Coordinates of C-alpha atoms in Angstrom, one line a residue:
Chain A
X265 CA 19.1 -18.3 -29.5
X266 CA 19.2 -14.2 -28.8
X267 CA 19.1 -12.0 -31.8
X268 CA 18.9 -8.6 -32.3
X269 CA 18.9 -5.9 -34.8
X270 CA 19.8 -2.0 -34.2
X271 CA 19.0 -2.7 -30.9
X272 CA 18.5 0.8 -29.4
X273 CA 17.7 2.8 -25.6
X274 CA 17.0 6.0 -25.0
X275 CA 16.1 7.2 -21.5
X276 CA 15.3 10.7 -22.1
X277 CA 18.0 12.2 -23.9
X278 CA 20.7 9.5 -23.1
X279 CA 21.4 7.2 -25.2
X280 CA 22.1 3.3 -23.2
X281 CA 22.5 1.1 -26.2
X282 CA 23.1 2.3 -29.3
X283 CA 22.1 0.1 -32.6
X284 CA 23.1 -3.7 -30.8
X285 CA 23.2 -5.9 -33.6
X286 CA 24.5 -9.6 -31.8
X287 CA 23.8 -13.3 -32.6
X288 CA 23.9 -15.9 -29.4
X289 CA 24.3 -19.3 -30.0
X290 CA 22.4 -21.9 -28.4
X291 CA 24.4 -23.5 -25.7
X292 CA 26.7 -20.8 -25.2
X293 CA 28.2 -18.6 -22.5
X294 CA 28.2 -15.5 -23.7
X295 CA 29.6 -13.0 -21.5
X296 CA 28.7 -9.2 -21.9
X297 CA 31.7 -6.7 -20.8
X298 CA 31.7 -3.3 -19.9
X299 CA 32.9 -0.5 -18.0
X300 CA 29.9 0.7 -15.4
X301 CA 27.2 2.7 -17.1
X302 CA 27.9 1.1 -20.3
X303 CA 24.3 -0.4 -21.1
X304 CA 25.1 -3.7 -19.8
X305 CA 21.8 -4.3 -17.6
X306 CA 19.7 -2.0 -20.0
X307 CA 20.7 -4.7 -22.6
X308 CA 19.7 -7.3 -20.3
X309 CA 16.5 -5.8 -19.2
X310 CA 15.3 -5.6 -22.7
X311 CA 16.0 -9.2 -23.3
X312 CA 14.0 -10.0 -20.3
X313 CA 10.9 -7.8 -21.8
X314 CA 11.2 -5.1 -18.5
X315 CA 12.0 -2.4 -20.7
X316 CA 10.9 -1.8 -23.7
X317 CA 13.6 -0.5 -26.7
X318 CA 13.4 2.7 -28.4
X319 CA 14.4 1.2 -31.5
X320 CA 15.4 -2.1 -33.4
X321 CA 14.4 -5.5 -32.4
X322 CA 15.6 -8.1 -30.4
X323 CA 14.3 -12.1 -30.3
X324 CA 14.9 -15.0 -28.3
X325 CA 14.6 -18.1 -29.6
X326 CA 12.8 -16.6 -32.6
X327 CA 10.1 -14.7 -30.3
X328 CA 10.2 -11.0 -30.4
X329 CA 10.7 -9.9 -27.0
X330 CA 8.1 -7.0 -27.5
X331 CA 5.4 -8.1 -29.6
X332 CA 5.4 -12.0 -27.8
X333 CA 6.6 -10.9 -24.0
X334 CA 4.2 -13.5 -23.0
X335 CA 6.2 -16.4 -24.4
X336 CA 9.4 -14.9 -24.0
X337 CA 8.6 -15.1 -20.2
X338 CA 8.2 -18.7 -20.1
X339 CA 11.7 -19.3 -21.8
X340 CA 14.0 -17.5 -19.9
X341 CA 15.2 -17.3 -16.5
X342 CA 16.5 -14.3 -14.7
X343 CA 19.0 -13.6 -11.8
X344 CA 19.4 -9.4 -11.9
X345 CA 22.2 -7.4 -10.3
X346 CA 20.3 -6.4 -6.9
X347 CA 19.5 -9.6 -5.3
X348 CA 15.9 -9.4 -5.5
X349 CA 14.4 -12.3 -3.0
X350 CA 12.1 -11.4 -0.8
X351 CA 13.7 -10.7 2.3
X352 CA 10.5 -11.1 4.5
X353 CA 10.2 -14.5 3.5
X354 CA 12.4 -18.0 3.7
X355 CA 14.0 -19.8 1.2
X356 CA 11.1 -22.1 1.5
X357 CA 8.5 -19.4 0.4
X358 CA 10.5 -17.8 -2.0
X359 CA 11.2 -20.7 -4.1
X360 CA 7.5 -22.1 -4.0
X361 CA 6.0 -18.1 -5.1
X362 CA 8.2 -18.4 -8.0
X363 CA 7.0 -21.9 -8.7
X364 CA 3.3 -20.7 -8.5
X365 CA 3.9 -17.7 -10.7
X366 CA 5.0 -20.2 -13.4
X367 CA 2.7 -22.8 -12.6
X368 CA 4.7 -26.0 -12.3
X369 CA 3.9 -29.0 -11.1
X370 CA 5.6 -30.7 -8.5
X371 CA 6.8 -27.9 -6.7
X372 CA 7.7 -28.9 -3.3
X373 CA 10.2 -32.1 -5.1
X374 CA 11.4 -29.2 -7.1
X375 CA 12.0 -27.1 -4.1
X376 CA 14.0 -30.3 -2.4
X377 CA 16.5 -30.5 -5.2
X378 CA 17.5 -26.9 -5.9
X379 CA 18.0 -26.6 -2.6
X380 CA 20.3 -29.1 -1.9
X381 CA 21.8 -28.5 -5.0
X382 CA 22.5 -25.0 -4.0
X383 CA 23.3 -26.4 -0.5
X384 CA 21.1 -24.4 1.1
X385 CA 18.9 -27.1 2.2
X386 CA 19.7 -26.5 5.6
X387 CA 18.4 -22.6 5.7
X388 CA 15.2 -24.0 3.8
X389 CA 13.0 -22.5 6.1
X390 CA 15.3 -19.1 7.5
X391 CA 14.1 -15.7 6.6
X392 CA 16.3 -14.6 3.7
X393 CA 17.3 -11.6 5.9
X394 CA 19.8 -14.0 8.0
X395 CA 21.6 -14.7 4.7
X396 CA 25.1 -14.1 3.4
X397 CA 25.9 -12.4 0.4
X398 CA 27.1 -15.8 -0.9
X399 CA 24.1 -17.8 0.2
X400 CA 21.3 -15.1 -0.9
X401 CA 23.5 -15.2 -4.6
X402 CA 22.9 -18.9 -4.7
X403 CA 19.5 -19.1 -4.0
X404 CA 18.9 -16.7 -6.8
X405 CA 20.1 -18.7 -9.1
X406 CA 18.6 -21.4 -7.8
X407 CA 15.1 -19.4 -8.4
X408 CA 15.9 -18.2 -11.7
X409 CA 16.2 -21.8 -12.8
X410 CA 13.6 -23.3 -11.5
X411 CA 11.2 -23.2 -14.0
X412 CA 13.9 -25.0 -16.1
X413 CA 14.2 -21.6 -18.3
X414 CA 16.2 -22.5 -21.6
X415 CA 18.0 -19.2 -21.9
X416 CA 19.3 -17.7 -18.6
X417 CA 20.5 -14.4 -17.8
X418 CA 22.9 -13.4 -15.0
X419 CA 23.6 -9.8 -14.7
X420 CA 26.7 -9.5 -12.2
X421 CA 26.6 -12.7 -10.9
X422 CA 29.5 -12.5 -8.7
X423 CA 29.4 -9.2 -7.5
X424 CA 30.3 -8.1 -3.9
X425 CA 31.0 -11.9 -3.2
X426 CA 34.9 -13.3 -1.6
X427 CA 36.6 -15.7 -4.0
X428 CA 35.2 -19.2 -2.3
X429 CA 31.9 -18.1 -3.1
X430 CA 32.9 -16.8 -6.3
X431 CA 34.2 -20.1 -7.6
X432 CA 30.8 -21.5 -6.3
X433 CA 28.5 -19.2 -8.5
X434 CA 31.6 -20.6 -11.3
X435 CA 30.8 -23.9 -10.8
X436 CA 26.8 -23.6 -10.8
X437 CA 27.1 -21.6 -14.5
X438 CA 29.7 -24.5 -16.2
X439 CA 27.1 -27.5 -14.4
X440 CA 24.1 -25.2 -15.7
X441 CA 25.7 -24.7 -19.5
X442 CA 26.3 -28.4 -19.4
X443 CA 22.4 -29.0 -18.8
X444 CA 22.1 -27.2 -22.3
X445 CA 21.2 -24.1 -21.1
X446 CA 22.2 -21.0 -23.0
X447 CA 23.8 -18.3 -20.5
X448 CA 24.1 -14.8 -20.9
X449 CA 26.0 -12.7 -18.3
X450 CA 27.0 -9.8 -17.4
X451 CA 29.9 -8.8 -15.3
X452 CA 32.8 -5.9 -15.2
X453 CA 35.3 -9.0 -13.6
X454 CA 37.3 -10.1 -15.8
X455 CA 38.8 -12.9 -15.1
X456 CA 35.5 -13.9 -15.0
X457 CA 35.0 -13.3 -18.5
X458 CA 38.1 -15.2 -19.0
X459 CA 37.4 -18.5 -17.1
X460 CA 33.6 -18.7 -18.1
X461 CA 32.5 -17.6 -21.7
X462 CA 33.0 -18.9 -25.1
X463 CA 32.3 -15.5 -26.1
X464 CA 32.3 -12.2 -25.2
X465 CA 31.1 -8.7 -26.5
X466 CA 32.5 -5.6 -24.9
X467 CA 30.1 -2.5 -24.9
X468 CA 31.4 0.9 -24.4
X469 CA 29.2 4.4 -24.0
X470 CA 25.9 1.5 -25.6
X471 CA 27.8 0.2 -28.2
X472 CA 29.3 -3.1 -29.2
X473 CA 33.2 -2.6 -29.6
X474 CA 34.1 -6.1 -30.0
X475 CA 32.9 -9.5 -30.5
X476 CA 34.8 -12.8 -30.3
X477 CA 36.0 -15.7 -28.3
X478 CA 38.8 -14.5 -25.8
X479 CA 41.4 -15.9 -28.0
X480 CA 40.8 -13.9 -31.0
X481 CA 40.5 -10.4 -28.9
X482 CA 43.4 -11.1 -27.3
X483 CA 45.1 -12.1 -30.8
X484 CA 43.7 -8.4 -31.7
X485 CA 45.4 -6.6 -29.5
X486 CA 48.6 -8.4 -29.0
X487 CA 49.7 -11.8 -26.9
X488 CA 52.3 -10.1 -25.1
X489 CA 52.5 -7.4 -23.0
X490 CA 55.0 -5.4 -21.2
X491 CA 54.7 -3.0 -18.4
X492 CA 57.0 -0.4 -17.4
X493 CA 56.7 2.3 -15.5
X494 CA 57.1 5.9 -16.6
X495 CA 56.7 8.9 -14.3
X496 CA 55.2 7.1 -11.7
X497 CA 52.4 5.9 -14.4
X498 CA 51.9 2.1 -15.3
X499 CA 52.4 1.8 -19.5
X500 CA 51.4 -1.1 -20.8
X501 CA 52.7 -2.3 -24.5
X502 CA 51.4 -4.8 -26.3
X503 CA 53.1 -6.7 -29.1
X504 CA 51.9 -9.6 -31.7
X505 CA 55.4 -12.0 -30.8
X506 CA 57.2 -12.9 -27.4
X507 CA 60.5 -11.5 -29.8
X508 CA 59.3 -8.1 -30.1
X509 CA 58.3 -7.8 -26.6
X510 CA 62.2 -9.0 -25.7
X511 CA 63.5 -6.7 -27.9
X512 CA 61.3 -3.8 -26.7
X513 CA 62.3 -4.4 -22.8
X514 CA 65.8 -5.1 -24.0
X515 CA 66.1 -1.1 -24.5
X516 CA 65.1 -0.1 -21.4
X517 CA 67.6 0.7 -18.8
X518 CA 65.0 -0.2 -15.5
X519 CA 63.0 -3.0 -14.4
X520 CA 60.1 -4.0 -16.4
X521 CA 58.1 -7.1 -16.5
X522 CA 57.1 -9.4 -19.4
X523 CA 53.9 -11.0 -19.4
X524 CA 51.0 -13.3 -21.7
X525 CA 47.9 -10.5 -22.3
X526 CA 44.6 -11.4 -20.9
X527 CA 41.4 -10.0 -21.6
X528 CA 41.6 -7.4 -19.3
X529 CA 44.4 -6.0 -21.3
X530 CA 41.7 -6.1 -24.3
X531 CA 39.0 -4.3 -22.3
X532 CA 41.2 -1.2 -21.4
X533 CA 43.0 -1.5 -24.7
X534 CA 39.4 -1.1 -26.6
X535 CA 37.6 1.2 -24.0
X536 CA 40.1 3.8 -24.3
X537 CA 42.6 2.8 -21.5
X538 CA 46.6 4.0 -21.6
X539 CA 48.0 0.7 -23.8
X540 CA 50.3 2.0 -26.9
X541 CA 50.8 -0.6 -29.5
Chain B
X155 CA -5.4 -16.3 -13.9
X156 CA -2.9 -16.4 -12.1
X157 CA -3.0 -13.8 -9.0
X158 CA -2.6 -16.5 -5.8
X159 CA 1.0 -16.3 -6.1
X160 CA 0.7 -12.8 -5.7
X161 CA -2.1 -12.7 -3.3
X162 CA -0.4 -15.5 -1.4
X163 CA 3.2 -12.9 -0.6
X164 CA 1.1 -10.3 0.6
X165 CA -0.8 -12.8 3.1
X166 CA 2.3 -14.3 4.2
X167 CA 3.7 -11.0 5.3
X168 CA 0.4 -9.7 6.8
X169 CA 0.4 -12.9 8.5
X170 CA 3.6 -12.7 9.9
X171 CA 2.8 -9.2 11.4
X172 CA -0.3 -9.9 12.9
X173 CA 1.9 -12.2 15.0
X174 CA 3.7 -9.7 16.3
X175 CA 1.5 -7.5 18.6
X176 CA 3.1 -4.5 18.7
X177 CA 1.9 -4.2 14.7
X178 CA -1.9 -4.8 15.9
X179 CA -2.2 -2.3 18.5
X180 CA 0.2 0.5 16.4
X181 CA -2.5 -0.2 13.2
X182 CA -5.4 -0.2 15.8
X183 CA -4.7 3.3 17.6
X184 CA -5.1 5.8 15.2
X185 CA -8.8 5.1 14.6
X186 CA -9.2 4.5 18.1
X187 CA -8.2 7.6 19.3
X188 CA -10.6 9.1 16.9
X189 CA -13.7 7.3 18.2
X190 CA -12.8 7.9 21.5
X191 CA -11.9 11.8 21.2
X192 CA -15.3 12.6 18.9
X193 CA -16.9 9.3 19.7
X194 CA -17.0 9.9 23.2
X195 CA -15.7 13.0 24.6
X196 CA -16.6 15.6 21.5
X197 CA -19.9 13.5 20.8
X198 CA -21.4 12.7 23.9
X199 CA -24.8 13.4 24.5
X200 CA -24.9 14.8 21.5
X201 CA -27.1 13.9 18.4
X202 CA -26.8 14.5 14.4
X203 CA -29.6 14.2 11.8
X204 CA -31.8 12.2 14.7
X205 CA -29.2 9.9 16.1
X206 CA -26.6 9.9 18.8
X207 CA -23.4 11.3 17.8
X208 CA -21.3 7.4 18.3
X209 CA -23.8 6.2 16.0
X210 CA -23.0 8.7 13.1
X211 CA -19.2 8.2 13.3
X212 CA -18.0 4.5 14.1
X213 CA -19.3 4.0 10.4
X214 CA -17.6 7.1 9.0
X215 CA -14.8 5.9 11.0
X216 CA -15.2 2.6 9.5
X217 CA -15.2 4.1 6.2
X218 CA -11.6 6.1 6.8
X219 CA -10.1 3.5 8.3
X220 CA -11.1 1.0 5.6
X221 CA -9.6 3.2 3.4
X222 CA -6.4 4.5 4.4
X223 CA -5.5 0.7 5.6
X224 CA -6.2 -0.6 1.7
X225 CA -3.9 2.2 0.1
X226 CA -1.1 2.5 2.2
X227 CA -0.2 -1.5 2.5
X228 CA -0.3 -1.2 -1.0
X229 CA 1.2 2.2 -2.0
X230 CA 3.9 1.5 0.1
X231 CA 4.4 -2.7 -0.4
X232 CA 4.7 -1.6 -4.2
X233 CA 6.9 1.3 -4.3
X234 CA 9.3 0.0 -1.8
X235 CA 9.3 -3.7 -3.9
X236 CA 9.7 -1.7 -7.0
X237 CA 12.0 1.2 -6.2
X238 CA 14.3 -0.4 -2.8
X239 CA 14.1 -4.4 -2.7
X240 CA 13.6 -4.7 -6.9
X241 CA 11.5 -7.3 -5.7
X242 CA 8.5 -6.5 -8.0
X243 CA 10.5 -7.2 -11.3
X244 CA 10.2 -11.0 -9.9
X245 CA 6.6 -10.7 -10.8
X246 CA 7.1 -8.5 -14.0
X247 CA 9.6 -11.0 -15.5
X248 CA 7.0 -14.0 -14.7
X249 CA 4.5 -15.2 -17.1
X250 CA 1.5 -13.9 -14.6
X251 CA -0.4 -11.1 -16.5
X252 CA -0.8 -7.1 -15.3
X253 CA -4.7 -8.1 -14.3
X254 CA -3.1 -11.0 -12.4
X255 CA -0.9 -8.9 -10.4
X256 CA -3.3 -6.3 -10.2
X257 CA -6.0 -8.8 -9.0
X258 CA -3.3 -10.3 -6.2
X259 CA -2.2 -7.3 -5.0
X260 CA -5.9 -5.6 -4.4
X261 CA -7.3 -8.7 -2.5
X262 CA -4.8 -8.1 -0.3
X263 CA -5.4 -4.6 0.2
X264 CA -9.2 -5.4 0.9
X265 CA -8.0 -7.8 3.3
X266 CA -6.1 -5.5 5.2
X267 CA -8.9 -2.5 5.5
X268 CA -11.4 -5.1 6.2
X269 CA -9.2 -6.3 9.0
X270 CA -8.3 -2.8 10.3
X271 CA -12.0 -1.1 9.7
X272 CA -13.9 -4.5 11.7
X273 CA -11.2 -3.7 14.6
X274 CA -13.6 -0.2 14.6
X275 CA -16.9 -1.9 14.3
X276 CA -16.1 -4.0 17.3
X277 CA -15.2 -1.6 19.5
X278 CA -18.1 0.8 18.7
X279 CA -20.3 -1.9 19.5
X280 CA -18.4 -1.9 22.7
X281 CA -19.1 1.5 23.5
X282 CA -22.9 1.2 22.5
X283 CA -22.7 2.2 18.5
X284 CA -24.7 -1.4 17.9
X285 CA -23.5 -4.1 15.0
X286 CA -24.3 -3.8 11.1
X287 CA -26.7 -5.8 10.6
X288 CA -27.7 -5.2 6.1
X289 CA -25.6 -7.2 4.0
X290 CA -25.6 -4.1 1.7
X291 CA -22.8 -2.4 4.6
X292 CA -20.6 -5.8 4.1
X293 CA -20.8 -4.7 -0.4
X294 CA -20.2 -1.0 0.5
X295 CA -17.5 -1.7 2.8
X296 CA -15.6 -3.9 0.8
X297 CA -16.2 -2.0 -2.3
X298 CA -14.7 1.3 -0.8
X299 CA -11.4 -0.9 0.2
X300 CA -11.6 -2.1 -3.9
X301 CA -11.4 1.1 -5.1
X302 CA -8.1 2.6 -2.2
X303 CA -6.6 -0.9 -3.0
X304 CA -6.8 -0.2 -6.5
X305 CA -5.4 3.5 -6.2
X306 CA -3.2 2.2 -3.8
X307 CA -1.4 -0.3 -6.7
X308 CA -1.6 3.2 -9.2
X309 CA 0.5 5.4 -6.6
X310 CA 2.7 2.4 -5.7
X311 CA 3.5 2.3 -9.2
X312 CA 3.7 6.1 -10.1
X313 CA 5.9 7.0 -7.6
X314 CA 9.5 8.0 -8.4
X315 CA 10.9 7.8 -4.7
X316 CA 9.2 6.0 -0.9
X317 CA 7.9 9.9 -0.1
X318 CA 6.0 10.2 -3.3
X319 CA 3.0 7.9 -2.0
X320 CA 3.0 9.9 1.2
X321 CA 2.7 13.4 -0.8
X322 CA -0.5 11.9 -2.2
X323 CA -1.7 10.5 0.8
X324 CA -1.3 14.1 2.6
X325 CA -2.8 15.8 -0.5
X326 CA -5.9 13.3 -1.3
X327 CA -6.4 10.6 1.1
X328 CA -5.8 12.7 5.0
X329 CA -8.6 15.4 3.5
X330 CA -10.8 13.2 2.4
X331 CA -10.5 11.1 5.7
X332 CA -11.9 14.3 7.2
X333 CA -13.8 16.3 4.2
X334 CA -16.2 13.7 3.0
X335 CA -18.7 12.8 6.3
X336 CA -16.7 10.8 8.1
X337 CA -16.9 13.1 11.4
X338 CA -19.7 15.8 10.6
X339 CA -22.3 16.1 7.6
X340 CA -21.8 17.8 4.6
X341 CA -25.0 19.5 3.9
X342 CA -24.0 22.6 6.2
X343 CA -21.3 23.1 4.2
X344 CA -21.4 25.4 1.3
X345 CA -22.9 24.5 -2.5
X346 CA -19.5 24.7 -4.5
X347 CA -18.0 22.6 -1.7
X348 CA -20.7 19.7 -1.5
X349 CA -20.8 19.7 -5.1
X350 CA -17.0 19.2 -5.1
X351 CA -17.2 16.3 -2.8
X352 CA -19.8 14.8 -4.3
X353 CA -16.8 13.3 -6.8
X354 CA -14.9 11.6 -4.0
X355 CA -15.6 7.7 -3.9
X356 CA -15.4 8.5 0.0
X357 CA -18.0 10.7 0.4
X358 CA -20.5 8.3 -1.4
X359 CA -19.1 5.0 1.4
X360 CA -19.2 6.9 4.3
X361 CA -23.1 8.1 2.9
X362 CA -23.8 4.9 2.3
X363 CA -21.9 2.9 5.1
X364 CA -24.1 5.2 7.5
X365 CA -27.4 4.9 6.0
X366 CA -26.9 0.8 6.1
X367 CA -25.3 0.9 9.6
X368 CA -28.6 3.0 10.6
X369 CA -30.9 0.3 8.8
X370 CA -31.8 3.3 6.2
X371 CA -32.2 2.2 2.7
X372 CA -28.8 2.9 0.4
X373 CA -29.0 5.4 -2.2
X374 CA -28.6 3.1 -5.8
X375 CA -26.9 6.4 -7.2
X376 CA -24.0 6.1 -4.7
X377 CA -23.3 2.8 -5.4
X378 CA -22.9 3.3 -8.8
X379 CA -20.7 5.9 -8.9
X380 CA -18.3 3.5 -6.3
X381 CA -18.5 0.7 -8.7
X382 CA -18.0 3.5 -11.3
X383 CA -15.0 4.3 -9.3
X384 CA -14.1 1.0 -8.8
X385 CA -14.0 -0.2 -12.6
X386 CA -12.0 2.9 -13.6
X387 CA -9.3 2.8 -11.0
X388 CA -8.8 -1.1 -11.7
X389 CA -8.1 -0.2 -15.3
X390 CA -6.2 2.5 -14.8
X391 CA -4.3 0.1 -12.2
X392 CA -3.8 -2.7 -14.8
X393 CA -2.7 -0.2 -17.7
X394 CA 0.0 1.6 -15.2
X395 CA 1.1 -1.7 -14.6
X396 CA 1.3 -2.2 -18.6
X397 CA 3.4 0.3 -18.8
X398 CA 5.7 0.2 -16.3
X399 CA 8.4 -0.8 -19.0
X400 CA 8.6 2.4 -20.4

């Protein structure tokens, strides 16, 4: 569904994504990891045709998102990092422009059931300025699918927001993916990662470091880990077999503590974090 | 086409401040204060080229107010949209088309300086200055807020921070507010200058603005080089917009 070769961004000198060569399946979450700064949202913005690459190509659903912006536009659906709804306006109005600048018929119905899907429909017609963090999310995402886009793109959908609104934004991507639509997201939580994606990539200083579903980077790296602490620093260890991790805290004379690995563990593992292996 | 979507925002904010008074009188007493200070204390019983002074200046007034009201709504709706709220890559991510946006965004602006430019024609007519009556003022007058609009979406766009549209306001709009015959003429002033200001859209609306207000015929020269102006600051709108991927 998204494609692209030597994907590349330069902003001046900087590089922001250096040679992005990825493959996304139709009907997957795909989850893009990174520490800030590491060309997540540039990535993102290129697929969304708002910035244009330096170098290399990228496609969605076979369209080049340069050369045919135009169509690109009417496939996908967007939900960027700052929440970007009007804040002058209501939920009402903000919903219905979006539908205009797409053109659909049958707005107002259209309105109606994102709305109480969101369940929102209450604050239909409240400036977006009286809104919570949570709320303002979810009536993002309610816009950014309201066109019925078939690949959608959430960069940071969950950040800044407390866990019960968290899980909501959750439960909106899984009902969403079941729909059939293809999700890409962004996000530097993760757990997140974790919970949601059938695959993620992890980008570091623009490029693509690893590539897999959760299980195999965490095969990579090791399935068990254990932490100890060494002059007042956290070291984590990872090892391939619950045995070698037993016989590994079995030598140490204080307390450590023997866990499973999670992706997080991957991420500082591969960005350059403290784990020895 | 697609620019009602755009238009439509804009109205719905305008809209909404119009309700609230304080807006109306803040955006009314700038140009007020003008035609009451050269209108009315400067100006009185004084005349230029033949007519009382009011007469000269409610439609040079007309013509800065009209103006300023088109750019700065715009200058500022944009950059702030674009730079603080991010609210402008809604429109960039949609299908509509850089001449849509362009086209949505400067019938609003003209709606705004029409608005805030007829709150001057009334009140001159108040204080004696008389009512345009040549349909020729209505196409000047909105022509000169079609061209402000239209620079008004290019600085909106350009501008790298919220001050940046104000530094070219200060540098380019302010002295041509005052520089281009809106309060005195320009043909005491010396050759190099006049010929200078002869390349301001401005100078050419408030010239023709007063000759129609007056019930003079129009120049046809100075309304081509504002539909001149016009046509190139559109494009140059709907290319900045092009390119605001780079």
């Amino acid at each position: 569904m998204i494609k692209t070769k030597g994907l590349t961004k330069y902003f001046e000198k900087i590089k922001a994504v250096d040679d992005l060569n990825l493959e996304i399946n139709e009907g997957e979450i795909f989850g893009l990891l990174g520490p800030n700064g590491a060309g997540k949202t540039t990535t993102v913005r290129m697929f969304n045709t708002l910035t244009l690459p330096t170098s290399g190509t990228a496609e969605i659903n076979g369209l080049d998102v340069v050369k045919e912006a135009t169509k690109v536009k009417w496939l996908i659906g967007v939900s960027p990092q700052e929440m970007n709804l009007d804040q002058e306006l209501t939920a009402y109005e903000n919903l219905r422009l979006h539908g205009l600048l797409y053109k659909m018929k049958e707005i107002e119905q259209r309105i109606d059931e994102l709305l109480s899907w969101s369940g929102l429909a209450e604050r239909r017609d409240s400036l977006l300025k009286t809104f919570s963090g949570g709320m303002r999310r979810r009536l993002l995402v309610a816009r950014s699918i309201m066109h019925r886009p078939k690949v959608l793109f959430l960069d940071e959908p969950t950040v800044g927001l407390d866990p019960q609104a968290r899980r909501q934004i959750w439960d909106i991507i899984r009902d969403l993916n079941r729909q059939g639509v293809t999700i890409l997201l962004t996000t530097h939580y993760i757990e997140e990662a974790e919970l949601l994606c059938h695959r993620v990539g992890i980008l570091s200083h623009g490029k693509l470091i690893a590539l897999g579903t959760p299980e195999e980077l965490k095969a990579r790296v090791g399935h068990f880990v254990v932490e100890s602490i060494d002059d007042g620093t956290t070291n984590y260890r990872l090892f391939d077999s619950r045995k070698e991790a037993y016989n590994f805290a079995q030598q140490r004379t204080d307390d450590v503590l023997i866990r499973e690995s999670n992706l997080e563990d991957v991420f500082i593992k591969l960005t350059g974090g403290r784990i020895e292996k | 086409m697609n620019f009602y979507p755009i238009f439509l925002r804009e109205m719905i904010i305008f809209k909404r401040r119009l309700l609230r008074l304080g807006y109306l009188f803040s955006s009314m007493i700038t140009p007020l204060l003008y035609l009451l200070t050269f209108g009315l204390g400067l100006g009185r019983g004084l005349s230029v080229e033949g007519v009382p002074y009011l007469m000269f200046v409610v439609p040079g007034i007309c013509a800065m107010s009209s103006m300023t009201n088109s750019y700065t709504w715009i200058a500022t709706s944009i950059s702030v949209g674009r730079l603080h709220f991010k609210t402008f890559d809604e429109y960039l991510v949609s299908p509509a088309t850089a001449r849509d946006i362009m086209l949505g965004e400067v019938l609003s602006g003209v709606v705004r300086g029409l608005f805030a430019s007829s709150l001057i024609l009334v009140a001159g007519s108040i204080f004696g200055a008389g009512f345009p009556q040549s349909p020729i003022f209505l196409l000047v007058w909105v022509l000169n807020c079609l061209i402000f609009a239209c620079l008004g979406v290019v600085f909106g766009f350009l501008a790298k921070s919220h001050e940046d549209t104000a530094t070219f306001s200060n540098f380019f709009i302010i002295p041509m507010a005052f520089f281009c015959g809106t309060f005195f003429p320009i043909d005491k002033l010396p050759a190099f200058i006049k010929t200078f200001l002869y390349f301001l859209p401005l100078t050419h609306a408030c010239k023709a603005l007063r000759t129609s207000f007056l019930g003079q015929e129009v120049k046809i020269v100075s309304l081509g080089i504002m539909l001149l102006f016009f046509a190139l600051c559109f494009y140059l709108g709907v290319v900045t917009i092009r390119r605001s991927n780079r």
